[in-house]
């Protein structure tokens, strides 16, 4: 009798723990690479560089061929990702200087805020580049806020802007890590500040020479955008950055393994300055850009190991993507151009980072959720602006009318149940040129912006005349067929106008 009761109790306990597991909301890990191109990983066709860890996630998950960042540069892409609104609706959301004020209003729905409401612990680790502090910028030597914690994150460990912008310090929650109060940080994006050498005046002190821009204060042998003084004990070491960030990610996952958690791992790789750890130096044969791809892939592997080791694999949605397309020379002489070999960072696409052509925004996008998302490939049209509403549906949250209005629920496409995804996607390029992808057509609005950005050798896709490409037969956007299709051009132009005016 006793043993029967014992057995019964055991089965009830096992059952209830199974039910609890089934009800537990899935963790979400979003690994957001910087400037990683459509053709930069082997599961998207790269052959000169191998990315086994990213490829493994793709093999176990769904690999999207037509997923887009909202913009061809970082700040606007991230703004849209986190708010569900196109950045181009709001002025001042272009590439942000390192002393910009927080760009996202604190009273607005955000992706992390929505998930926090759903009971998630929400962390961001890595590149921020959405401004910090009140109007006028932050006080670096005191509480740096508002920032991520005021827009829905429960934890943050940041590079305030980018790797190539000052201040070159980590900010954890509200404070610079390791700051000595007797050596305060000062930052200026106008006039030189302090007495430290600059790349322009002291190129002899550089580990890596700049090719354009990037000639101001030298930190760790690399001259940056912007001037900085002080904060010597707090300065990051570029070569250690990937390990530092990955360590923080793994710590966050360990700490919150019992909660549902959302972790936004915003890698510095493969943005400039490309200064990977010595373990990766020379390993790709493509110079620092290729080595940084290997380092990014390693970091993905380390995070996946943690997820597996903690038994979280089946209950964790992993998303890997990029904030914009690829660039080869983005301001440092790091031999990226010379050592490219036959590697095609944009794969079969035209343009790159900054560009209105598809390589500007069409990026790798992988979703893995074992048991829930069938492994394979999907051609569904996706935009990162939809993550907010889609993940709201996934986690049972409602988004008010008038909130995150550019975000659509495309959860079924993310989970592989809907093969089509969005009806259309809007792409934003450096000069604010907008494009519309609708079905197999790509329309680029007329723009007087430059056709080419010489410094980075990027075809920006600007043309004073309308452009129309049939992506089904001309993925590389080589034949502008606007002249032959005036009716279609005016329909697409009118449609784009209606989205702009929404
Ligand atoms: C550009 C920088 C480039 C990079 C980019 C932002 C110069 C000459 N170029 O202005 O190096 O930092 O801004 O990249 O300063 S992004 O991925 O964050 O959008
Ligand atoms: Ca970027």
XYZ file of N, CA and C in Angstrom, residues 100 212 293 331 337:
15
model
N 25.586 60.795 -27.670
C 24.176 61.107 -27.914
C 23.333 60.774 -26.685
N 40.107 56.133 -43.291
C 39.337 57.376 -43.381
C 38.625 57.597 -42.050
N 35.195 37.171 -38.030
C 34.072 36.261 -38.311
C 34.267 34.961 -37.518
N 37.169 52.095 -42.526
C 37.900 53.190 -41.899
C 39.247 52.837 -41.304
N 40.435 44.571 -47.645
C 40.271 44.616 -49.105
C 41.300 43.694 -49.766
